[in-house]
Each structure stands twice: as C-alpha cells, then as structure tokens.
PDB file of C-alpha atoms in Angstrom:
ATOM      1  CA  MET G 286      20.555 -15.103  -1.394  1.00 50.00           C
ATOM      2  CA  THR G 287      17.207 -15.226   0.384  1.00 63.00           C
ATOM      3  CA  PRO G 288      15.109 -12.107  -0.276  1.00 72.00           C
ATOM      4  CA  GLN G 289      14.944  -9.795   2.734  1.00 87.00           C
ATOM      5  CA  ASN G 290      13.353  -6.548   1.586  1.00 95.00           C
ATOM      6  CA  THR G 291       9.679  -5.806   1.024  1.00 97.00           C
ATOM      7  CA  LEU G 292       7.885  -3.314  -1.168  1.00 98.00           C
ATOM      8  CA  GLY G 293       5.674  -0.708   0.475  1.00 98.00           C
ATOM      9  CA  ILE G 294       2.866   0.948  -1.492  1.00 98.00           C
ATOM     10  CA  ASP G 295       0.849   3.907  -0.219  1.00 97.00           C
ATOM     11  CA  ILE G 296      -2.269   4.830  -2.189  1.00 95.00           C
ATOM     12  CA  GLY G 297      -3.646   8.237  -1.302  1.00 90.00           C
ATOM     13  CA  GLY G 298      -6.383  10.368  -2.751  1.00 85.00           C
ATOM     14  CA  THR G 299      -3.736  12.675  -4.226  1.00 86.00           C
ATOM     15  CA  ARG G 300      -0.422  10.800  -4.357  1.00 91.00           C
ATOM     16  CA  LEU G 301       0.813   7.271  -5.098  1.00 96.00           C
ATOM     17  CA  ARG G 302       4.028   6.268  -3.323  1.00 97.00           C
ATOM     18  CA  ALA G 303       6.128   3.109  -3.480  1.00 98.00           C
ATOM     19  CA  GLY G 304       9.474   2.090  -2.075  1.00 98.00           C
ATOM     20  CA  ILE G 305      11.712  -0.832  -1.200  1.00 97.00           C
ATOM     21  CA  VAL G 306      12.010  -1.127   2.584  1.00 97.00           C
ATOM     22  CA  SER G 307      14.605  -3.050   4.568  1.00 96.00           C
ATOM     23  CA  PRO G 308      13.772  -5.255   7.594  1.00 95.00           C
ATOM     24  CA  GLU G 309      14.971  -2.343   9.754  1.00 96.00           C
ATOM     25  CA  GLY G 310      12.377   0.013   8.274  1.00 96.00           C
ATOM     26  CA  ILE G 311      14.821   1.927   6.079  1.00 96.00           C
ATOM     27  CA  VAL G 312      13.447   3.161   2.752  1.00 97.00           C
ATOM     28  CA  LEU G 313      16.052   2.091   0.198  1.00 96.00           C
ATOM     29  CA  THR G 314      14.323   3.429  -2.920  1.00 96.00           C
ATOM     30  CA  ARG G 315      11.245   5.548  -3.425  1.00 96.00           C
ATOM     31  CA  ALA G 316       9.051   6.801  -6.268  1.00 98.00           C
ATOM     32  CA  GLU G 317       5.865   8.873  -6.467  1.00 97.00           C
ATOM     33  CA  GLY G 318       3.070   9.619  -8.886  1.00 97.00           C
ATOM     34  CA  ILE G 319      -0.311  11.311  -9.088  1.00 96.00           C
ATOM     35  CA  THR G 320      -3.444   9.348  -8.191  1.00 95.00           C
ATOM     36  CA  PRO G 321      -6.016   9.455 -11.023  1.00 95.00           C
ATOM     37  CA  SER G 322      -8.686   9.729  -8.351  1.00 92.00           C
ATOM     38  CA  ARG G 323     -11.506  10.729 -10.698  1.00 93.00           C
ATOM     39  CA  SER G 324     -10.903   7.778 -13.025  1.00 95.00           C
ATOM     40  CA  THR G 325     -11.464   4.006 -12.770  1.00 96.00           C
ATOM     41  CA  GLY G 326      -9.943   1.677 -10.222  1.00 96.00           C
ATOM     42  CA  GLN G 327      -7.951   0.000 -12.980  1.00 97.00           C
ATOM     43  CA  ALA G 328      -6.541   3.376 -14.032  1.00 97.00           C
ATOM     44  CA  VAL G 329      -5.207   3.791 -10.486  1.00 97.00           C
ATOM     45  CA  VAL G 330      -3.621   0.335 -10.639  1.00 97.00           C
ATOM     46  CA  ASP G 331      -2.069   1.062 -14.047  1.00 97.00           C
ATOM     47  CA  GLU G 332      -0.542   4.302 -12.784  1.00 97.00           C
ATOM     48  CA  LEU G 333       0.636   2.584  -9.625  1.00 97.00           C
ATOM     49  CA  ALA G 334       2.393  -0.092 -11.678  1.00 97.00           C
ATOM     50  CA  LYS G 335       4.468   2.671 -13.294  1.00 97.00           C
ATOM     51  CA  VAL G 336       5.417   4.046  -9.880  1.00 98.00           C
ATOM     52  CA  VAL G 337       6.411   0.567  -8.697  1.00 97.00           C
ATOM     53  CA  THR G 338       8.561   0.082 -11.801  1.00 96.00           C
ATOM     54  CA  GLN G 339      10.388   3.322 -10.962  1.00 97.00           C
ATOM     55  CA  ALA G 340      10.870   2.256  -7.331  1.00 97.00           C
ATOM     56  CA  LEU G 341      12.285  -1.106  -8.445  1.00 95.00           C
ATOM     57  CA  GLN G 342      14.587   0.357 -11.080  1.00 93.00           C
ATOM     58  CA  GLY G 343      17.963  -1.343 -10.810  1.00 87.00           C
ATOM     59  CA  HIS G 344      16.601  -4.020  -8.448  1.00 89.00           C
ATOM     60  CA  ASP G 345      15.640  -7.607  -9.166  1.00 86.00           C
ATOM     61  CA  ARG G 346      11.898  -8.012  -8.590  1.00 86.00           C
ATOM     62  CA  SER G 347      12.460 -11.640  -7.599  1.00 85.00           C
ATOM     63  CA  ALA G 348      14.608 -10.410  -4.701  1.00 88.00           C
ATOM     64  CA  ILE G 349      11.573  -8.744  -3.063  1.00 94.00           C
ATOM     65  CA  LEU G 350       9.691 -10.871  -0.535  1.00 94.00           C
ATOM     66  CA  ALA G 351       6.248  -9.338  -0.993  1.00 96.00           C
ATOM     67  CA  ALA G 352       4.349  -6.077  -1.370  1.00 97.00           C
ATOM     68  CA  GLY G 353       2.282  -4.376   1.295  1.00 97.00           C
ATOM     69  CA  VAL G 354      -0.374  -1.940   0.106  1.00 98.00           C
ATOM     70  CA  CYS G 355      -2.155   0.613   2.236  1.00 96.00           C
ATOM     71  CA  ALA G 356      -5.161   2.564   0.992  1.00 94.00           C
ATOM     72  CA  PRO G 357      -7.915   4.709   2.449  1.00 89.00           C
ATOM     73  CA  GLY G 358     -11.087   2.960   3.537  1.00 85.00           C
ATOM     74  CA  PRO G 359     -13.574   1.728   3.928  1.00 89.00           C
ATOM     75  CA  LEU G 360     -12.074  -1.447   2.570  1.00 91.00           C
ATOM     76  CA  ASP G 361     -12.270  -5.132   3.380  1.00 93.00           C
ATOM     77  CA  ALA G 362      -8.634  -5.922   4.073  1.00 91.00           C
ATOM     78  CA  GLU G 363      -9.375  -9.621   4.493  1.00 90.00           C
ATOM     79  CA  LYS G 364     -10.888  -9.991   1.014  1.00 94.00           C
ATOM     80  CA  GLY G 365      -8.717  -7.314  -0.570  1.00 95.00           C
ATOM     81  CA  ILE G 366     -11.605  -5.139  -1.724  1.00 96.00           C
ATOM     82  CA  ALA G 367     -11.887  -1.340  -1.706  1.00 95.00           C
ATOM     83  CA  GLN G 368     -15.533  -0.898  -0.824  1.00 93.00           C
ATOM     84  CA  ALA G 369     -16.406   2.774  -1.168  1.00 88.00           C
ATOM     85  CA  THR G 370     -13.454   5.141  -0.857  1.00 87.00           C
ATOM     86  CA  PRO G 371     -14.776   8.735  -0.866  1.00 82.00           C
ATOM     87  CA  THR G 372     -11.561  10.204  -2.309  1.00 82.00           C
ATOM     88  CA  ILE G 373     -11.073   7.729  -5.208  1.00 92.00           C
ATOM     89  CA  ASP G 374     -14.051   7.360  -7.539  1.00 92.00           C
ATOM     90  CA  GLY G 375     -13.026   3.980  -8.962  1.00 95.00           C
ATOM     91  CA  PHE G 376     -12.701   2.281  -5.597  1.00 95.00           C
ATOM     92  CA  ARG G 377     -16.257   0.944  -5.388  1.00 95.00           C
ATOM     93  CA  ASN G 378     -16.256  -2.795  -4.656  1.00 96.00           C
ATOM     94  CA  PHE G 379     -12.946  -2.911  -6.505  1.00 97.00           C
ATOM     95  CA  PRO G 380     -10.638  -5.950  -6.007  1.00 97.00           C
ATOM     96  CA  ILE G 381      -7.638  -3.778  -5.345  1.00 97.00           C
ATOM     97  CA  ARG G 382      -5.307  -6.373  -3.813  1.00 97.00           C
ATOM     98  CA  ASP G 383      -5.621  -8.916  -6.612  1.00 97.00           C
ATOM     99  CA  ARG G 384      -5.436  -6.316  -9.383  1.00 98.00           C
ATOM    100  CA  ILE G 385      -2.224  -4.903  -7.907  1.00 98.00           C
ATOM    101  CA  ALA G 386      -0.754  -8.384  -7.414  1.00 97.00           C
ATOM    102  CA  ASP G 387      -1.441  -9.164 -11.084  1.00 97.00           C
ATOM    103  CA  ALA G 388       0.117  -5.865 -12.172  1.00 97.00           C
ATOM    104  CA  ILE G 389       3.344  -6.069 -10.163  1.00 96.00           C
ATOM    105  CA  GLY G 390       3.902  -9.830  -9.969  1.00 94.00           C
ATOM    106  CA  LEU G 391       4.461 -10.081  -6.207  1.00 95.00           C
ATOM    107  CA  PRO G 392       2.555 -11.615  -3.291  1.00 95.00           C
ATOM    108  CA  THR G 393       0.460  -8.670  -2.145  1.00 97.00           C
ATOM    109  CA  PHE G 394      -1.219  -7.797   1.150  1.00 96.00           C
ATOM    110  CA  LEU G 395      -3.746  -5.010   1.716  1.00 96.00           C
ATOM    111  CA  GLU G 396      -4.216  -2.932   4.862  1.00 95.00           C
ATOM    112  CA  HIS G 397      -6.152   0.190   5.800  1.00 93.00           C
ATOM    113  CA  ASP G 398      -3.821   3.193   5.575  1.00 93.00           C
ATOM    114  CA  GLY G 399      -4.381   4.284   9.176  1.00 94.00           C
ATOM    115  CA  HIS G 400      -3.455   0.804  10.387  1.00 95.00           C
ATOM    116  CA  ALA G 401      -0.300   0.724   8.293  1.00 96.00           C
ATOM    117  CA  CYS G 402       0.784   4.134   9.576  1.00 96.00           C
ATOM    118  CA  ALA G 403       0.125   3.111  13.175  1.00 97.00           C
ATOM    119  CA  PHE G 404       2.133  -0.070  12.643  1.00 97.00           C
ATOM    120  CA  GLY G 405       5.011   1.842  11.054  1.00 97.00           C
ATOM    121  CA  GLU G 406       5.247   4.370  13.885  1.00 98.00           C
ATOM    122  CA  TRP G 407       5.001   1.550  16.424  1.00 98.00           C
ATOM    123  CA  LYS G 408       7.744  -0.555  14.855  1.00 97.00           C
ATOM    124  CA  PHE G 409      10.134   2.171  13.726  1.00 97.00           C
ATOM    125  CA  GLY G 410       8.905   5.608  14.805  1.00 97.00           C
ATOM    126  CA  ALA G 411       7.608   7.624  17.724  1.00 97.00           C
ATOM    127  CA  ALA G 412       5.809   4.684  19.397  1.00 97.00           C
ATOM    128  CA  ARG G 413       8.723   2.241  19.567  1.00 97.00           C
ATOM    129  CA  GLY G 414       8.693   0.210  22.782  1.00 96.00           C
ATOM    130  CA  THR G 415       5.015   0.735  23.640  1.00 98.00           C
ATOM    131  CA  GLN G 416       2.314  -1.894  23.989  1.00 98.00           C
ATOM    132  CA  ASN G 417      -0.678   0.439  23.581  1.00 98.00           C
ATOM    133  CA  MET G 418      -0.732   3.439  21.262  1.00 98.00           C
ATOM    134  CA  VAL G 419      -3.058   5.365  18.979  1.00 98.00           C
ATOM    135  CA  TYR G 420      -1.998   6.996  15.723  1.00 98.00           C
ATOM    136  CA  VAL G 421      -4.003   9.832  14.169  1.00 97.00           C
ATOM    137  CA  THR G 422      -3.257  11.406  10.816  1.00 93.00           C
ATOM    138  CA  ILE G 423      -4.718  14.855  10.135  1.00 93.00           C
ATOM    139  CA  SER G 424      -4.591  15.697   6.459  1.00 87.00           C
ATOM    140  CA  THR G 425      -7.282  15.812   3.754  1.00 83.00           C
ATOM    141  CA  GLY G 426      -9.232  13.608   6.154  1.00 87.00           C
ATOM    142  CA  ILE G 427      -8.613  12.161   9.596  1.00 93.00           C
ATOM    143  CA  GLY G 428      -7.600   8.533   9.841  1.00 92.00           C
ATOM    144  CA  GLY G 429      -5.966   6.368  12.406  1.00 95.00           C
ATOM    145  CA  GLY G 430      -5.011   3.066  13.874  1.00 97.00           C
ATOM    146  CA  ALA G 431      -4.289   1.507  17.238  1.00 97.00           C
ATOM    147  CA  ILE G 432      -1.894  -0.962  18.770  1.00 98.00           C
ATOM    148  CA  VAL G 433      -3.673  -2.753  21.630  1.00 97.00           C
ATOM    149  CA  ASP G 434      -1.724  -5.011  23.989  1.00 97.00           C
ATOM    150  CA  GLY G 435       1.141  -5.274  21.519  1.00 97.00           C
ATOM    151  CA  ARG G 436      -0.982  -6.132  18.460  1.00 96.00           C
ATOM    152  CA  LEU G 437      -2.476  -4.128  15.620  1.00 96.00           C
ATOM    153  CA  HIS G 438      -6.198  -3.738  16.262  1.00 95.00           C
ATOM    154  CA  ARG G 439      -7.910  -4.647  12.981  1.00 92.00           C
ATOM    155  CA  GLY G 440     -11.530  -5.372  13.853  1.00 90.00           C
ATOM    156  CA  ARG G 441     -14.151  -6.869  11.561  1.00 89.00           C
ATOM    157  CA  GLN G 442     -12.990  -6.946   7.924  1.00 84.00           C
ATOM    158  CA  GLY G 443      -9.905  -5.009   9.025  1.00 83.00           C
ATOM    159  CA  MET G 444     -11.994  -1.835   9.331  1.00 85.00           C
ATOM    160  CA  ALA G 445     -11.324  -0.769  12.929  1.00 91.00           C
ATOM    161  CA  ALA G 446     -10.331   2.780  13.895  1.00 92.00           C
ATOM    162  CA  HIS G 447     -12.133   4.911  11.312  1.00 91.00           C
ATOM    163  CA  VAL G 448     -11.583   7.583  13.926  1.00 95.00           C
ATOM    164  CA  GLY G 449     -12.335  10.535  11.657  1.00 94.00           C
ATOM    165  CA  HIS G 450     -15.968   9.504  11.512  1.00 94.00           C
ATOM    166  CA  MET G 451     -16.738   9.847  15.198  1.00 96.00           C
ATOM    167  CA  THR G 452     -19.621  12.294  15.549  1.00 97.00           C
ATOM    168  CA  ILE G 453     -18.253  15.275  17.462  1.00 95.00           C
ATOM    169  CA  GLN G 454     -21.050  17.795  16.818  1.00 96.00           C
ATOM    170  CA  SER G 455     -24.535  16.449  16.149  1.00 94.00           C
ATOM    171  CA  ASP G 456     -25.544  19.340  13.876  1.00 94.00           C
ATOM    172  CA  GLY G 457     -22.080  20.047  12.481  1.00 95.00           C
ATOM    173  CA  PRO G 458     -20.899  20.352   8.866  1.00 96.00           C
ATOM    174  CA  ILE G 459     -21.549  17.467   6.489  1.00 95.00           C
ATOM    175  CA  CYS G 460     -18.625  15.079   6.124  1.00 92.00           C
ATOM    176  CA  ASN G 461     -17.535  13.368   2.885  1.00 85.00           C
ATOM    177  CA  CYS G 462     -19.158  10.233   4.280  1.00 86.00           C
ATOM    178  CA  GLY G 463     -22.528  12.025   4.383  1.00 90.00           C
ATOM    179  CA  ASN G 464     -22.815  12.239   8.155  1.00 93.00           C
ATOM    180  CA  PRO G 465     -23.079  15.614   9.908  1.00 96.00           C
ATOM    181  CA  GLY G 466     -20.504  16.589  12.506  1.00 97.00           C
ATOM    182  CA  CYS G 467     -17.761  14.008  11.971  1.00 97.00           C
ATOM    183  CA  TRP G 468     -14.404  14.786  13.568  1.00 97.00           C
ATOM    184  CA  GLU G 469     -12.937  14.853  10.054  1.00 94.00           C
ATOM    185  CA  ALA G 470     -15.431  17.490   8.901  1.00 96.00           C
ATOM    186  CA  LEU G 471     -14.484  19.738  11.806  1.00 97.00           C
ATOM    187  CA  ALA G 472     -10.752  19.240  12.269  1.00 96.00           C
ATOM    188  CA  ALA G 473      -9.130  17.949   9.057  1.00 94.00           C
ATOM    189  CA  GLY G 474      -7.137  20.060   6.615  1.00 93.00           C
ATOM    190  CA  PRO G 475     -10.054  21.250   4.435  1.00 92.00           C
ATOM    191  CA  ALA G 476     -11.999  22.476   7.479  1.00 95.00           C
ATOM    192  CA  PHE G 477      -8.910  24.337   8.686  1.00 96.00           C
ATOM    193  CA  ALA G 478      -8.378  25.866   5.220  1.00 96.00           C
ATOM    194  CA  LYS G 479     -12.010  26.961   4.970  1.00 96.00           C
ATOM    195  CA  ALA G 480     -11.838  28.632   8.382  1.00 97.00           C
ATOM    196  CA  ALA G 481      -8.542  30.273   7.390  1.00 97.00           C
ATOM    197  CA  GLN G 482     -10.012  31.736   4.200  1.00 98.00           C
ATOM    198  CA  ALA G 483     -12.991  33.068   6.141  1.00 97.00           C
ATOM    199  CA  ILE G 484     -10.642  35.330   8.121  1.00 97.00           C
ATOM    200  CA  GLY G 485      -8.420  36.387   5.226  1.00 97.00           C
ATOM    201  CA  PHE G 486      -5.686  33.732   5.037  1.00 98.00           C
ATOM    202  CA  ALA G 487      -4.901  31.640   1.980  1.00 97.00           C
ATOM    203  CA  ASP G 488      -4.752  28.334   3.848  1.00 96.00           C
ATOM    204  CA  GLY G 489      -3.767  26.626   7.076  1.00 95.00           C
ATOM    205  CA  ALA G 490      -0.035  27.075   6.387  1.00 95.00           C
ATOM    206  CA  ALA G 491      -0.536  30.828   6.195  1.00 97.00           C
ATOM    207  CA  VAL G 492      -2.369  30.726   9.532  1.00 98.00           C
ATOM    208  CA  PHE G 493       0.523  28.877  11.171  1.00 97.00           C
ATOM    209  CA  ALA G 494       3.010  31.377   9.742  1.00 98.00           C
ATOM    210  CA  ALA G 495       1.004  34.339  11.044  1.00 98.00           C
ATOM    211  CA  ALA G 496       0.477  32.682  14.432  1.00 98.00           C
ATOM    212  CA  ARG G 497       4.252  32.368  14.803  1.00 97.00           C
ATOM    213  CA  THR G 498       4.500  36.157  14.545  1.00 97.00           C
ATOM    214  CA  GLY G 499       1.759  36.622  17.154  1.00 97.00           C
ATOM    215  CA  THR G 500      -1.086  37.690  14.822  1.00 98.00           C
ATOM    216  CA  ALA G 501      -4.095  37.482  17.127  1.00 98.00           C
ATOM    217  CA  ARG G 502      -6.720  36.196  14.690  1.00 97.00           C
ATOM    218  CA  ALA G 503      -4.329  33.474  13.527  1.00 98.00           C
ATOM    219  CA  VAL G 504      -3.578  32.396  17.095  1.00 98.00           C
ATOM    220  CA  ASP G 505      -7.318  32.324  17.830  1.00 98.00           C
ATOM    221  CA  LEU G 506      -7.960  30.037  14.854  1.00 98.00           C
ATOM    222  CA  VAL G 507      -5.102  27.715  15.848  1.00 98.00           C
ATOM    223  CA  GLU G 508      -6.702  27.494  19.280  1.00 98.00           C
ATOM    224  CA  THR G 509     -10.120  26.713  17.817  1.00 97.00           C
ATOM    225  CA  GLN G 510      -8.795  23.972  15.535  1.00 97.00           C
ATOM    226  CA  SER G 511      -6.695  22.555  18.347  1.00 97.00           C
ATOM    227  CA  ARG G 512      -9.784  22.315  20.543  1.00 97.00           C
ATOM    228  CA  TRP G 513     -11.604  20.267  17.890  1.00 97.00           C
ATOM    229  CA  LEU G 514      -8.595  17.972  17.637  1.00 97.00           C
ATOM    230  CA  ALA G 515      -8.419  17.634  21.405  1.00 98.00           C
ATOM    231  CA  ILE G 516     -12.082  16.627  21.692  1.00 97.00           C
ATOM    232  CA  GLY G 517     -11.507  13.699  19.343  1.00 98.00           C
ATOM    233  CA  ILE G 518      -8.258  12.757  21.053  1.00 98.00           C
ATOM    234  CA  VAL G 519      -9.987  12.650  24.439  1.00 98.00           C
ATOM    235  CA  ASN G 520     -12.540  10.213  23.005  1.00 98.00           C
ATOM    236  CA  LEU G 521      -9.692   7.995  21.825  1.00 98.00           C
ATOM    237  CA  LEU G 522      -7.981   8.164  25.229  1.00 98.00           C
ATOM    238  CA  HIS G 523     -11.149   6.931  26.908  1.00 98.00           C
ATOM    239  CA  ILE G 524     -11.706   4.167  24.334  1.00 97.00           C
ATOM    240  CA  TYR G 525      -8.178   2.768  23.940  1.00 97.00           C
ATOM    241  CA  SER G 526      -6.285   3.857  27.088  1.00 97.00           C
ATOM    242  CA  PRO G 527      -3.012   4.250  25.161  1.00 98.00           C
ATOM    243  CA  GLU G 528       0.428   4.992  26.550  1.00 98.00           C
ATOM    244  CA  ILE G 529       0.907   7.653  23.884  1.00 98.00           C
ATOM    245  CA  VAL G 530      -0.959   9.290  21.019  1.00 98.00           C
ATOM    246  CA  VAL G 531       1.030   9.953  17.835  1.00 98.00           C
ATOM    247  CA  LEU G 532      -0.103  12.694  15.442  1.00 97.00           C
ATOM    248  CA  GLY G 533       0.851  12.686  11.759  1.00 94.00           C
ATOM    249  CA  GLY G 534      -0.279  14.315   8.534  1.00 90.00           C
ATOM    250  CA  GLY G 535       0.106  17.732   6.978  1.00 87.00           C
ATOM    251  CA  VAL G 536      -1.689  19.698   9.692  1.00 87.00           C
ATOM    252  CA  THR G 537       0.993  18.659  12.173  1.00 90.00           C
ATOM    253  CA  SER G 538       3.360  21.152  10.566  1.00 92.00           C
ATOM    254  CA  GLY G 539       1.862  23.369  13.271  1.00 95.00           C
ATOM    255  CA  TYR G 540       2.263  20.729  16.001  1.00 95.00           C
ATOM    256  CA  ASP G 541       4.313  23.018  18.268  1.00 96.00           C
ATOM    257  CA  LEU G 542       1.638  25.723  18.070  1.00 97.00           C
ATOM    258  CA  MET G 543      -1.287  23.372  18.591  1.00 97.00           C
ATOM    259  CA  LEU G 544       0.080  21.163  21.360  1.00 97.00           C
ATOM    260  CA  PRO G 545      -0.383  23.631  24.256  1.00 97.00           C
ATOM    261  CA  PHE G 546      -4.033  24.198  23.283  1.00 97.00           C
ATOM    262  CA  ILE G 547      -4.608  20.457  22.833  1.00 97.00           C
ATOM    263  CA  GLU G 548      -3.154  19.733  26.271  1.00 97.00           C
ATOM    264  CA  THR G 549      -5.255  22.470  27.890  1.00 97.00           C
ATOM    265  CA  GLU G 550      -8.449  21.074  26.383  1.00 97.00           C
ATOM    266  CA  MET G 551      -7.444  17.545  27.372  1.00 97.00           C
ATOM    267  CA  SER G 552      -7.023  18.680  30.969  1.00 96.00           C
ATOM    268  CA  ARG G 553     -10.590  20.002  30.892  1.00 96.00           C
ATOM    269  CA  ARG G 554     -12.258  17.025  29.254  1.00 97.00           C
ATOM    270  CA  ALA G 555     -10.312  13.848  29.988  1.00 97.00           C
ATOM    271  CA  MET G 556     -10.839  11.872  33.152  1.00 97.00           C
ATOM    272  CA  VAL G 557      -7.938  12.390  35.533  1.00 97.00           C
ATOM    273  CA  PRO G 558      -5.992   9.147  34.809  1.00 95.00           C
ATOM    274  CA  PHE G 559      -5.926   9.957  31.078  1.00 96.00           C
ATOM    275  CA  ARG G 560      -4.672  13.537  31.267  1.00 95.00           C
ATOM    276  CA  ASN G 561      -0.959  12.762  31.366  1.00 94.00           C
ATOM    277  CA  VAL G 562      -0.843  10.714  28.143  1.00 97.00           C
ATOM    278  CA  PRO G 563       1.836  12.268  25.879  1.00 97.00           C
ATOM    279  CA  ILE G 564       0.798  13.604  22.472  1.00 97.00           C
ATOM    280  CA  LEU G 565       3.797  13.088  20.185  1.00 97.00           C
ATOM    281  CA  LYS G 566       4.529  14.111  16.622  1.00 96.00           C
ATOM    282  CA  ALA G 567       5.044  11.262  14.139  1.00 96.00           C
ATOM    283  CA  GLU G 568       8.659  10.591  13.168  1.00 97.00           C
ATOM    284  CA  LEU G 569       8.349   8.884   9.776  1.00 96.00           C
ATOM    285  CA  ALA G 570       6.843  11.842   7.876  1.00 92.00           C
ATOM    286  CA  ASP G 571       5.335  10.991   4.475  1.00 91.00           C
ATOM    287  CA  SER G 572       7.197   7.670   4.296  1.00 95.00           C
ATOM    288  CA  VAL G 573       5.096   6.255   7.130  1.00 96.00           C
ATOM    289  CA  GLY G 574       2.601   4.517   4.823  1.00 95.00           C
ATOM    290  CA  ILE G 575       5.355   2.913   2.737  1.00 97.00           C
ATOM    291  CA  ILE G 576       7.241   1.740   5.825  1.00 98.00           C
ATOM    292  CA  GLY G 577       4.149   0.487   7.648  1.00 97.00           C
ATOM    293  CA  ALA G 578       2.711  -1.354   4.648  1.00 98.00           C
ATOM    294  CA  ALA G 579       6.068  -2.994   3.910  1.00 97.00           C
ATOM    295  CA  ALA G 580       6.466  -4.067   7.535  1.00 97.00           C
ATOM    296  CA  LEU G 581       2.948  -5.525   7.593  1.00 95.00           C
ATOM    297  CA  ALA G 582       3.642  -7.507   4.427  1.00 95.00           C
ATOM    298  CA  ARG G 583       6.596  -9.082   6.204  1.00 92.00           C
ATOM    299  CA  GLU G 584       4.397  -9.924   9.211  1.00 87.00           C
ATOM    300  CA  LEU G 585       1.638 -11.416   7.086  1.00 83.00           C
ATOM    301  CA  LEU G 586       3.792 -13.665   4.909  1.00 80.00           C
ATOM    302  CA  PRO G 587       3.182 -17.358   5.646  1.00 74.00           C
ATOM    303  CA  VAL G 588       5.988 -18.935   7.637  1.00 54.00           C
ATOM    304  CA  LYS G 589       7.856 -21.507   5.570  1.00 53.00           C
ATOM    305  CA  GLY G 590       8.767 -24.698   7.337  1.00 43.00           C
TER     306      GLY G 590
END
C-alpha cells in the first residue's frame, strides 16, 4: 500500500510534540516531551528522536511519507538551519533539518513555526476556504504567518512574518531579540504575567478568572493587554489585507474577554475598509504545529512521475 500519512513535529522552547497526521489533517497518534532548551542542538534532536519513536509506536516507519518540522525562528527554512533561536540555546547556526532527518530516517522538511500554524489553520481550521488570512500566536512570544492569494507567504529564506518583532513602542521594554518595544515584549504571555503580578495576581490565567467575576483591576488589565494586541493586529490588517485574522496560543484562553476590547481599538485605529475583518480563535489548539508541519511536508514532497 502506498504511504499516505505524514509525521508532524513541533519544536517549542518548552515542549516537543510529534504525531502521525492523515491527509485530512487528523492526528492519529501523538507524543510529547520536554525541550532541553538550555542544552546543545544535538541534545534537542536526541530528545526529539525519543518523542518520535513514541509517536510511531505500533506503526511502520516505512509507511510514513515524510516528516514536517516546525521550529521557532529565525531560521533559514530553505537550507534547514536554525540561525539564532532566542528560546533554545543550541540553535545557533545548527543544521536542524539534516540532523533530524538522520535521527528519524525520513525525508524531512523544515518550516518556521508561525508559517506551519498558519498553514494548518488555513487547510483544516478556522481559516478554511479563505484566500488571504493572517495567523497570530500569543504565547511565550508572538509569532505568525500569512496566506496571501491562496499561498503561504514565506519570504526570503522562509523568514517572513516575524510579526512579534514589529516595533510598537519606540522606548518600550526590551524584547528577547534585544530591540526595545517589540509587540512581543508588550503583549505576549510573559508581559501579561508581569503586569498581573504587579497588581497582585499570580499570572494571566488568574487575571482572566478574576475578570470573569467582574473584578475591576483584572478587567482593566485585560483591556490594557487587549489594546496592545489590537495595535499589532491593525498593523497586520494594513500590511496583508486579510479576510480574517486567526488568534492562537495560550493567551487566547481569554479570547472571549479580550475580543470586545480588541474590536473597539481596531475601530479607532484601522482605516475604515479594514475595520470589519473578523478576529477568530484558532480551532486546532496545541496540535496546530503538528498538523501544519505534516501538511506542509506533504505539499513539499517532490511529485513522482
């Protein structure tokens, strides 16, 4: 029987995920592990190989078409090199694609994680049926990807859409990349947690819980964080002119609380034709990277003929 399924691999600063994915975007098996982010690049690959072995347990490796890997940037997706990933110490000019291919014994393709997530949501999630969409993930950092005129927008070296590193405030807090005032430094999970702790909450989740009961200081902080998110989203609306914007990542657990504030700020800042663009919550949850990377591997495989 001709192999049909692909393997999706999602490398994050905290977690490693792998799973077999069907052509319909269904995750058939899944395994997870901890990213040894303070160790060498090879240590990450070695740990990932264990996760892949768990995901493939009971399945014939030769029955898998290929593996798609997504990882945080900046990386050169064309050459398969992780260039300088802030959240993984060993990813400094590290040949991640080839090392993983050697470790797992499958044809392997590398893509920026934001691109893979955008592709997954476009093919199988909240953005199905669109020709132009933007995906933004708000978690430890802010990443993203865009579908433009029915195609994944990759850019030079596959590095397009590092949206978290737009400068939003010229004299703002220093980002992990070293630049002051990045969107990520103002609106990602750590910024939200720091602001939460400053007003007596343990973290962002505690703020959302208190906001749901009407606690004023919690609602005020949700509004503030939503405004920072909206400012970045408006920039993306003006750049990409999408049909929809899809939001993913851990911070979107408060999507229902944040959306009204985001929409209000959009109505103030966006030019009139951009104000009615829907802001939707991602549908694929924390499987989005696995699904998107696996789907991209299928797309990138050479056509046999």
